[in-house]
Amino acid sequence: MSEKRTEIKAFGEFRLIEHLTSSFKPGNPGTRLGIGDDAAVIEAGDKYFLSSSDFLIENIHFDLTYFPLQHLGYKAVAVNVSDIAAMNGIPRQILVNLAISNRFSVESLEVLYQGIKAACDNYKVDLAGGDTTASPTGLSLCITAIGEADKKDITTRANAREHEIVCATGDLGGAYLGLQVLEREKEVFLSNQQMQPKLEGYDYLVKRQLKPEARMDIIYELQEMKVIPTSMIDISDGLASDILQLSKASKKGFRIFEEQLPIDKKTYETAVEFKLDPTTCVLNGGEDYELLFTIRQDDYEKLKGHPDIHFIGHVQKLEEGNQLITKSGNPVTLKAQGWQNFQ
Ligand code: ADP
Ligand code: MG
């Protein structure tokens, strides 16, 4: 080791991963796709295996003062299933890796596992193993999801082509505003423990934060309609950041339209209440776990009446860049301001 010391925050999450892994090149013939997509793709006979991991760390990703352990268990599975969905795959197994301090009782871990069980039942995945170890403080939970896809179905971030249509599912920005509401009520509670949190009316947003769903329903519907997206990612870091990931992998530009962005009424109103720009919440909120994908123009007819798929823009040449066209018609360059660790 040299004397030189570089702070992690000088890199940021994505550049750090690139920096640390750039000298690793896949050598086994079965490694179809390694680092850089939502899941690794591994040759398995006439199919592909998919595998993806996500860590959730206490006081980085969740705060147990308002995050029920049952929801945490559910969310930890859902966010991993979401990465398998983003490859147009079907999840099959999970491995659960736990680090726990003695602050937690057996009963509290049973509650965590009730949430894991509910998610396993809902997404039809089997708990197939994991690891359990002590931690000096707090709770860390790392889940690996394993899935599969037919070779013809696999969808990476890389194959968007010019003139294709950009689609986003559900609505965006809700999970971020749910977090703002929970943080506000926590502050109120800490300053006066007699005060009860006021969450009425914010149920939808709080649920978006505490109990997100992976959009496997959309994956099954796309299969029924025989639509294979040309590129796909799940919206975990924020729409803007995730568009830039598709752009980088596909070597194309993206043009999206503010008036087409899906936002729930309550999300809009709560953004205004918090003096936040609703569009900024949609672009940069993160943790919505919706799907962002591109389709061929020919497939538009099949999807156009779908209540939960929104057509937000189109793919253009890389040199044309990535823009949001505002409601007043002005182009704004998209920047990644989503969730960044190490800040
Ligand atoms: P996602 O947001 O879809 O979960 P990430 O942004 O976490 O994806 O990761 C991007 C890519 O980098 C993935 O292919 C992931 O497997 C890989 N990756 C993340 N952390 C590491 C690491 N420490 N070592 C090697 N690869 C990593
Ligand atoms: Mg992802």
Tab-separated table of C-alpha atoms and ligand atoms in Angstrom:
chain	number	residue	atom	x	y	z
A	1	MET	CA	0.000	0.000	0.000
A	2	SER	CA	1.266	3.435	-0.898
A	3	GLU	CA	1.116	6.439	1.442
A	4	LYS	CA	-1.505	8.064	-0.717
A	5	ARG	CA	-5.003	8.273	0.754
A	6	THR	CA	-8.034	9.047	-1.367
A	7	GLU	CA	-11.368	9.595	0.340
A	8	ILE	CA	-14.166	7.301	-0.876
A	9	LYS	CA	-16.444	10.279	-1.365
A	10	ALA	CA	-14.095	11.629	-4.034
A	11	PHE	CA	-15.229	8.671	-6.167
A	12	GLY	CA	-18.910	8.083	-5.425
A	13	GLU	CA	-20.533	4.680	-5.601
A	14	PHE	CA	-20.471	3.958	-9.341
A	15	ARG	CA	-16.931	5.173	-9.994
A	16	LEU	CA	-15.673	3.329	-6.922
A	17	ILE	CA	-17.101	0.028	-8.212
A	18	GLU	CA	-15.579	0.677	-11.645
A	19	HIS	CA	-12.235	1.625	-10.120
A	20	LEU	CA	-12.021	-1.482	-7.941
A	21	THR	CA	-13.225	-3.976	-10.534
A	22	SER	CA	-11.818	-2.723	-13.854
A	23	SER	CA	-8.941	-5.228	-13.815
A	24	PHE	CA	-11.307	-8.218	-13.446
A	25	LYS	CA	-12.237	-9.786	-16.759
A	26	PRO	CA	-14.607	-12.767	-16.928
A	27	GLY	CA	-12.578	-15.861	-17.834
A	28	ASN	CA	-15.181	-18.616	-17.573
A	29	PRO	CA	-17.241	-19.253	-20.688
A	30	GLY	CA	-20.442	-19.362	-18.606
A	31	THR	CA	-20.139	-15.754	-17.410
A	32	ARG	CA	-22.342	-14.001	-19.956
A	33	LEU	CA	-22.576	-10.683	-18.160
A	34	GLY	CA	-20.674	-9.599	-15.092
A	35	ILE	CA	-20.545	-6.223	-13.402
A	36	GLY	CA	-22.627	-3.356	-14.717
A	37	ASP	CA	-26.209	-4.551	-14.965
A	38	ASP	CA	-29.014	-5.257	-12.479
A	39	ALA	CA	-27.973	-8.911	-12.168
A	40	ALA	CA	-25.158	-11.175	-13.321
A	41	VAL	CA	-26.115	-13.459	-16.213
A	42	ILE	CA	-24.742	-17.000	-16.146
A	43	GLU	CA	-25.132	-19.694	-18.797
A	44	ALA	CA	-27.273	-22.633	-17.586
A	45	GLY	CA	-28.035	-25.033	-20.431
A	46	ASP	CA	-30.835	-23.613	-22.537
A	47	LYS	CA	-31.519	-20.878	-19.966
A	48	TYR	CA	-29.683	-18.160	-18.104
A	49	PHE	CA	-29.250	-17.984	-14.354
A	50	LEU	CA	-29.478	-14.507	-12.871
A	51	SER	CA	-28.005	-13.379	-9.577
A	52	SER	CA	-28.037	-10.100	-7.699
A	53	SER	CA	-27.283	-8.883	-4.143
A	54	ASP	CA	-28.366	-5.853	-2.151
A	55	PHE	CA	-27.269	-4.743	1.300
A	56	LEU	CA	-29.505	-2.919	3.780
A	57	ILE	CA	-27.639	-1.392	6.735
A	58	GLU	CA	-29.240	0.073	9.840
A	59	ASN	CA	-29.051	3.873	9.943
A	60	ILE	CA	-27.851	4.033	6.328
A	61	HIS	CA	-30.788	2.429	4.547
A	62	PHE	CA	-33.341	2.184	7.322
A	63	ASP	CA	-34.098	3.647	10.715
A	64	LEU	CA	-35.753	1.221	13.135
A	65	THR	CA	-37.439	4.057	15.036
A	66	TYR	CA	-40.046	4.041	12.267
A	67	PHE	CA	-39.201	1.033	10.083
A	68	PRO	CA	-41.133	-2.033	11.337
A	69	LEU	CA	-38.938	-5.148	11.185
A	70	GLN	CA	-41.615	-7.058	9.314
A	71	HIS	CA	-41.617	-4.462	6.523
A	72	LEU	CA	-37.830	-4.433	6.503
A	73	GLY	CA	-37.780	-8.179	5.859
A	74	TYR	CA	-40.291	-7.765	3.050
A	75	LYS	CA	-38.460	-4.834	1.483
A	76	ALA	CA	-35.079	-6.590	1.589
A	77	VAL	CA	-36.522	-9.399	-0.537
A	78	ALA	CA	-38.534	-7.089	-2.826
A	79	VAL	CA	-35.536	-4.913	-3.798
A	80	ASN	CA	-33.597	-8.008	-4.844
A	81	VAL	CA	-36.516	-9.492	-6.762
A	82	SER	CA	-36.750	-6.105	-8.484
A	83	ASP	CA	-33.230	-6.541	-9.910
A	84	ILE	CA	-34.207	-9.965	-11.316
A	85	ALA	CA	-37.374	-8.399	-12.783
A	86	ALA	CA	-35.190	-5.729	-14.407
A	87	MET	CA	-33.483	-8.501	-16.432
A	88	ASN	CA	-36.929	-9.755	-17.556
A	89	GLY	CA	-36.291	-12.813	-15.383
A	90	ILE	CA	-38.235	-14.887	-12.875
A	91	PRO	CA	-36.904	-15.064	-9.292
A	92	ARG	CA	-36.565	-18.563	-7.822
A	93	GLN	CA	-34.389	-18.555	-4.677
A	94	ILE	CA	-32.918	-16.158	-2.115
A	95	LEU	CA	-29.993	-16.372	0.290
A	96	VAL	CA	-30.313	-14.256	3.445
A	97	ASN	CA	-27.167	-12.970	5.136
A	98	LEU	CA	-27.636	-11.393	8.537
A	99	ALA	CA	-25.309	-9.561	10.920
A	100	ILE	CA	-26.972	-8.820	14.272
A	101	SER	CA	-25.956	-7.291	17.565
A	102	ASN	CA	-27.268	-8.562	20.904
A	103	ARG	CA	-29.630	-5.584	20.993
A	104	PHE	CA	-32.015	-7.807	19.008
A	105	SER	CA	-34.090	-10.521	20.634
A	106	VAL	CA	-35.086	-13.807	19.046
A	107	GLU	CA	-38.668	-12.495	18.956
A	108	SER	CA	-37.667	-9.396	16.984
A	109	LEU	CA	-35.815	-11.541	14.446
A	110	GLU	CA	-38.896	-13.737	14.148
A	111	VAL	CA	-40.797	-10.625	13.103
A	112	LEU	CA	-38.112	-9.805	10.519
A	113	TYR	CA	-38.497	-13.335	9.156
A	114	GLN	CA	-42.297	-13.008	9.005
A	115	GLY	CA	-41.704	-10.226	6.493
A	116	ILE	CA	-39.161	-12.318	4.572
A	117	LYS	CA	-41.697	-15.167	4.508
A	118	ALA	CA	-44.502	-12.928	3.238
A	119	ALA	CA	-42.276	-11.753	0.380
A	120	CYS	CA	-41.147	-15.333	-0.416
A	121	ASP	CA	-44.818	-16.362	-0.633
A	122	ASN	CA	-45.788	-13.347	-2.733
A	123	TYR	CA	-42.923	-13.612	-5.239
A	124	LYS	CA	-42.841	-17.422	-5.109
A	125	VAL	CA	-39.185	-17.633	-4.146
A	126	ASP	CA	-37.589	-20.225	-1.890
A	127	LEU	CA	-35.357	-19.327	1.011
A	128	ALA	CA	-32.369	-21.485	0.078
A	129	GLY	CA	-29.685	-20.479	2.592
A	130	GLY	CA	-27.569	-17.611	3.817
A	131	ASP	CA	-25.309	-16.774	6.728
A	132	THR	CA	-25.737	-15.442	10.267
A	133	THR	CA	-23.102	-13.649	12.262
A	134	ALA	CA	-22.672	-11.257	15.167
A	135	SER	CA	-22.276	-7.561	14.600
A	136	PRO	CA	-20.780	-5.049	17.083
A	137	THR	CA	-23.742	-2.740	16.502
A	138	GLY	CA	-27.024	-2.767	14.674
A	139	LEU	CA	-28.534	-4.890	11.993
A	140	SER	CA	-27.248	-5.544	8.487
A	141	LEU	CA	-29.133	-7.589	5.988
A	142	CYS	CA	-27.745	-8.673	2.634
A	143	ILE	CA	-29.934	-10.754	0.362
A	144	THR	CA	-28.901	-12.475	-2.841
A	145	ALA	CA	-31.645	-13.328	-5.287
A	146	ILE	CA	-31.260	-16.060	-7.884
A	147	GLY	CA	-33.514	-16.196	-10.888
A	148	GLU	CA	-33.736	-17.499	-14.418
A	149	ALA	CA	-34.764	-16.384	-17.860
A	150	ASP	CA	-35.197	-17.977	-21.247
A	151	LYS	CA	-32.294	-16.908	-23.436
A	152	LYS	CA	-34.626	-15.121	-25.834
A	153	ASP	CA	-36.248	-13.125	-22.995
A	154	ILE	CA	-33.201	-11.698	-21.260
A	155	THR	CA	-33.157	-7.900	-21.184
A	156	THR	CA	-30.043	-5.979	-20.221
A	157	ARG	CA	-29.457	-2.232	-19.951
A	158	ALA	CA	-27.640	-2.261	-23.259
A	159	ASN	CA	-29.874	-2.628	-26.303
A	160	ALA	CA	-32.020	0.493	-26.564
A	161	ARG	CA	-32.083	1.773	-30.168
A	162	GLU	CA	-32.878	5.097	-31.742
A	163	HIS	CA	-36.608	5.988	-32.052
A	164	GLU	CA	-37.683	3.379	-29.524
A	165	ILE	CA	-40.221	4.332	-26.858
A	166	VAL	CA	-39.228	4.861	-23.213
A	167	CYS	CA	-41.669	3.396	-20.662
A	168	ALA	CA	-41.962	3.736	-16.886
A	169	THR	CA	-44.346	1.735	-14.690
A	170	GLY	CA	-46.419	2.885	-11.719
A	171	ASP	CA	-45.751	6.322	-10.326
A	172	LEU	CA	-42.538	7.933	-9.135
A	173	GLY	CA	-41.311	10.061	-6.239
A	174	GLY	CA	-43.691	8.535	-3.681
A	175	ALA	CA	-41.098	6.530	-1.742
A	176	TYR	CA	-38.916	9.627	-1.306
A	177	LEU	CA	-41.805	11.709	0.009
A	178	GLY	CA	-42.823	8.845	2.286
A	179	LEU	CA	-39.341	9.036	3.759
A	180	GLN	CA	-39.656	12.811	4.221
A	181	VAL	CA	-42.945	12.328	6.101
A	182	LEU	CA	-41.450	9.623	8.348
A	183	GLU	CA	-38.354	11.735	9.071
A	184	ARG	CA	-40.510	14.750	9.932
A	185	GLU	CA	-42.636	12.738	12.361
A	186	LYS	CA	-39.496	11.283	13.921
A	187	GLU	CA	-38.169	14.806	14.601
A	188	VAL	CA	-41.496	15.810	16.146
A	189	PHE	CA	-41.467	12.700	18.326
A	190	LEU	CA	-37.865	13.236	19.454
A	191	SER	CA	-38.576	16.831	20.478
A	192	ASN	CA	-41.743	15.857	22.373
A	193	GLN	CA	-42.269	12.204	23.223
A	194	GLN	CA	-45.940	12.867	24.116
A	195	MET	CA	-46.659	13.655	20.459
A	196	GLN	CA	-47.949	10.797	18.381
A	197	PRO	CA	-46.765	10.629	14.769
A	198	LYS	CA	-49.330	11.991	12.306
A	199	LEU	CA	-49.283	9.644	9.370
A	200	GLU	CA	-52.986	9.737	8.445
A	201	GLY	CA	-53.492	10.799	4.881
A	202	TYR	CA	-49.918	9.842	4.002
A	203	ASP	CA	-50.567	6.079	3.990
A	204	TYR	CA	-49.811	5.666	0.308
A	205	LEU	CA	-46.449	7.468	0.514
A	206	VAL	CA	-45.417	5.720	3.730
A	207	LYS	CA	-46.271	2.388	2.140
A	208	ARG	CA	-44.183	3.264	-0.924
A	209	GLN	CA	-41.203	3.761	1.397
A	210	LEU	CA	-41.785	0.924	3.866
A	211	LYS	CA	-43.274	-1.782	1.671
A	212	PRO	CA	-42.237	-1.388	-1.950
A	213	GLU	CA	-43.213	-4.081	-4.440
A	214	ALA	CA	-41.044	-5.508	-7.208
A	215	ARG	CA	-43.023	-5.238	-10.464
A	216	MET	CA	-43.137	-8.947	-11.260
A	217	ASP	CA	-46.773	-8.386	-12.283
A	218	ILE	CA	-45.517	-6.277	-15.212
A	219	ILE	CA	-42.923	-8.909	-16.186
A	220	TYR	CA	-45.612	-11.616	-16.350
A	221	GLU	CA	-47.920	-9.320	-18.347
A	222	LEU	CA	-45.169	-8.423	-20.825
A	223	GLN	CA	-44.559	-12.138	-21.345
A	224	GLU	CA	-48.269	-12.745	-21.970
A	225	MET	CA	-48.371	-9.891	-24.468
A	226	LYS	CA	-45.172	-11.188	-26.091
A	227	VAL	CA	-43.344	-7.933	-25.566
A	228	ILE	CA	-39.622	-8.196	-24.846
A	229	PRO	CA	-38.237	-4.799	-23.811
A	230	THR	CA	-35.054	-3.856	-25.651
A	231	SER	CA	-33.402	-2.462	-22.503
A	232	MET	CA	-34.505	-2.326	-18.878
A	233	ILE	CA	-33.460	-1.223	-15.367
A	234	ASP	CA	-35.359	-0.930	-12.101
A	235	ILE	CA	-35.757	2.584	-10.752
A	236	SER	CA	-33.841	2.351	-7.490
A	237	ASP	CA	-31.559	5.399	-7.590
A	238	GLY	CA	-34.016	7.810	-9.237
A	239	LEU	CA	-35.393	8.124	-12.768
A	240	ALA	CA	-32.682	10.562	-13.938
A	241	SER	CA	-29.821	8.430	-12.645
A	242	ASP	CA	-31.361	5.251	-14.055
A	243	ILE	CA	-31.987	6.844	-17.483
A	244	LEU	CA	-28.283	7.732	-17.514
A	245	GLN	CA	-27.436	4.096	-16.758
A	246	LEU	CA	-29.495	2.958	-19.766
A	247	SER	CA	-27.871	5.689	-21.844
A	248	LYS	CA	-24.372	4.651	-20.852
A	249	ALA	CA	-24.965	0.925	-21.421
A	250	SER	CA	-26.920	1.370	-24.684
A	251	LYS	CA	-24.715	4.215	-25.999
A	252	LYS	CA	-27.834	6.192	-26.877
A	253	GLY	CA	-29.411	9.453	-25.724
A	254	PHE	CA	-32.813	9.710	-24.059
A	255	ARG	CA	-35.419	12.449	-24.347
A	256	ILE	CA	-38.218	12.409	-21.778
A	257	PHE	CA	-41.139	14.787	-21.318
A	258	GLU	CA	-42.115	16.365	-18.016
A	259	GLU	CA	-45.818	16.218	-18.826
A	260	GLN	CA	-45.628	12.455	-19.387
A	261	LEU	CA	-43.948	11.668	-16.058
A	262	PRO	CA	-46.153	9.540	-13.785
A	263	ILE	CA	-46.786	11.186	-10.422
A	264	ASP	CA	-49.475	10.331	-7.891
A	265	LYS	CA	-51.727	13.180	-6.700
A	266	LYS	CA	-50.678	12.688	-3.071
A	267	THR	CA	-46.998	12.695	-4.056
A	268	TYR	CA	-47.537	15.983	-5.900
A	269	GLU	CA	-49.396	17.615	-2.994
A	270	THR	CA	-46.887	16.424	-0.408
A	271	ALA	CA	-43.953	17.690	-2.484
A	272	VAL	CA	-45.607	21.127	-2.542
A	273	GLU	CA	-46.227	20.886	1.228
A	274	PHE	CA	-42.508	20.183	1.761
A	275	LYS	CA	-41.603	23.064	-0.603
A	276	LEU	CA	-40.029	20.597	-3.019
A	277	ASP	CA	-40.454	20.636	-6.776
A	278	PRO	CA	-42.641	17.596	-7.644
A	279	THR	CA	-40.736	16.954	-10.883
A	280	THR	CA	-37.426	16.942	-8.990
A	281	CYS	CA	-38.907	14.320	-6.630
A	282	VAL	CA	-39.941	12.190	-9.619
A	283	LEU	CA	-36.500	12.524	-11.246
A	284	ASN	CA	-34.301	12.119	-8.205
A	285	GLY	CA	-36.393	10.550	-5.442
A	286	GLY	CA	-35.302	6.954	-5.799
A	287	GLU	CA	-36.432	3.726	-4.107
A	288	ASP	CA	-39.626	3.474	-6.160
A	289	TYR	CA	-38.603	0.058	-7.556
A	290	GLU	CA	-40.671	0.645	-10.671
A	291	LEU	CA	-39.376	-0.528	-14.062
A	292	LEU	CA	-37.874	1.716	-16.725
A	293	PHE	CA	-37.624	0.110	-20.170
A	294	THR	CA	-37.579	0.722	-23.884
A	295	ILE	CA	-39.795	-0.962	-26.480
A	296	ARG	CA	-39.864	-1.169	-30.266
A	297	GLN	CA	-42.409	1.109	-31.893
A	298	ASP	CA	-44.224	-2.005	-33.194
A	299	ASP	CA	-44.948	-3.060	-29.613
A	300	TYR	CA	-46.620	0.237	-28.690
A	301	GLU	CA	-50.068	-0.955	-29.870
A	302	LYS	CA	-49.923	-3.911	-27.444
A	303	LEU	CA	-49.128	-1.746	-24.423
A	304	LYS	CA	-50.907	1.524	-25.146
A	305	GLY	CA	-54.050	0.848	-23.102
A	306	HIS	CA	-52.169	-0.461	-20.071
A	307	PRO	CA	-53.153	1.574	-16.995
A	308	ASP	CA	-49.791	1.205	-15.278
A	309	ILE	CA	-47.316	1.634	-18.146
A	310	HIS	CA	-46.509	5.220	-19.097
A	311	PHE	CA	-44.792	6.363	-22.267
A	312	ILE	CA	-42.428	9.064	-21.125
A	313	GLY	CA	-40.156	9.696	-24.108
A	314	HIS	CA	-37.973	8.210	-26.814
A	315	VAL	CA	-34.454	7.087	-27.568
A	316	GLN	CA	-32.195	9.297	-29.695
A	317	LYS	CA	-28.575	9.410	-30.837
A	318	LEU	CA	-25.934	9.447	-28.110
A	319	GLU	CA	-24.644	12.803	-29.428
A	320	GLU	CA	-28.073	14.315	-28.813
A	321	GLY	CA	-27.603	13.722	-25.076
A	322	ASN	CA	-30.148	13.071	-22.323
A	323	GLN	CA	-32.819	15.701	-21.713
A	324	LEU	CA	-36.055	16.403	-19.953
A	325	ILE	CA	-38.372	18.594	-22.004
A	326	THR	CA	-40.200	20.768	-19.465
A	327	LYS	CA	-43.928	21.566	-19.641
A	328	SER	CA	-42.985	24.912	-21.195
A	329	GLY	CA	-40.934	23.137	-23.886
A	330	ASN	CA	-37.422	23.856	-22.610
A	331	PRO	CA	-34.787	21.108	-22.716
A	332	VAL	CA	-32.975	20.472	-19.417
A	333	THR	CA	-29.943	18.159	-19.367
A	334	LEU	CA	-30.545	15.150	-17.103
A	335	LYS	CA	-28.126	14.781	-14.211
A	336	ALA	CA	-27.791	12.005	-11.673
A	337	GLN	CA	-28.658	13.450	-8.304
A	338	GLY	CA	-30.190	10.305	-6.925
A	339	TRP	CA	-29.166	8.460	-3.828
A	340	GLN	CA	-25.393	8.406	-3.558
A	341	ASN	CA	-23.680	6.609	-0.731
A	342	PHE	CA	-20.522	8.045	0.886
A	343	GLN	CA	-21.687	11.672	0.675
B	1	ADP	P1	-28.426	-2.041	-8.543
B	1	ADP	O1	-28.671	-0.596	-8.235
B	1	ADP	O2	-29.174	-2.543	-9.716
B	1	ADP	O3	-28.570	-2.931	-7.329
B	1	ADP	P2	-25.659	-1.465	-8.212
B	1	ADP	O4	-25.623	-0.022	-8.592
B	1	ADP	O5	-25.710	-1.850	-6.782
B	1	ADP	O6	-26.895	-2.149	-8.981
B	1	ADP	O7	-24.431	-2.201	-8.855
B	1	ADP	C1	-24.031	-1.968	-10.182
B	1	ADP	C2	-23.181	-3.121	-10.657
B	1	ADP	O8	-21.974	-3.209	-9.903
B	1	ADP	C3	-23.849	-4.486	-10.526
B	1	ADP	O9	-23.504	-5.241	-11.679
B	1	ADP	C4	-23.208	-5.071	-9.282
B	1	ADP	O10	-23.199	-6.479	-9.319
B	1	ADP	C5	-21.800	-4.503	-9.319
B	1	ADP	N1	-21.180	-4.331	-7.986
B	1	ADP	C6	-21.625	-3.578	-6.967
B	1	ADP	N2	-20.797	-3.608	-5.922
B	1	ADP	C7	-19.768	-4.422	-6.279
B	1	ADP	C8	-18.573	-4.864	-5.637
B	1	ADP	N3	-18.270	-4.468	-4.398
B	1	ADP	N4	-17.751	-5.695	-6.313
B	1	ADP	C9	-18.053	-6.094	-7.563
B	1	ADP	N5	-19.154	-5.712	-8.232
B	1	ADP	C10	-20.020	-4.881	-7.614
B	2	MG	MG	-31.224	-2.418	-10.221
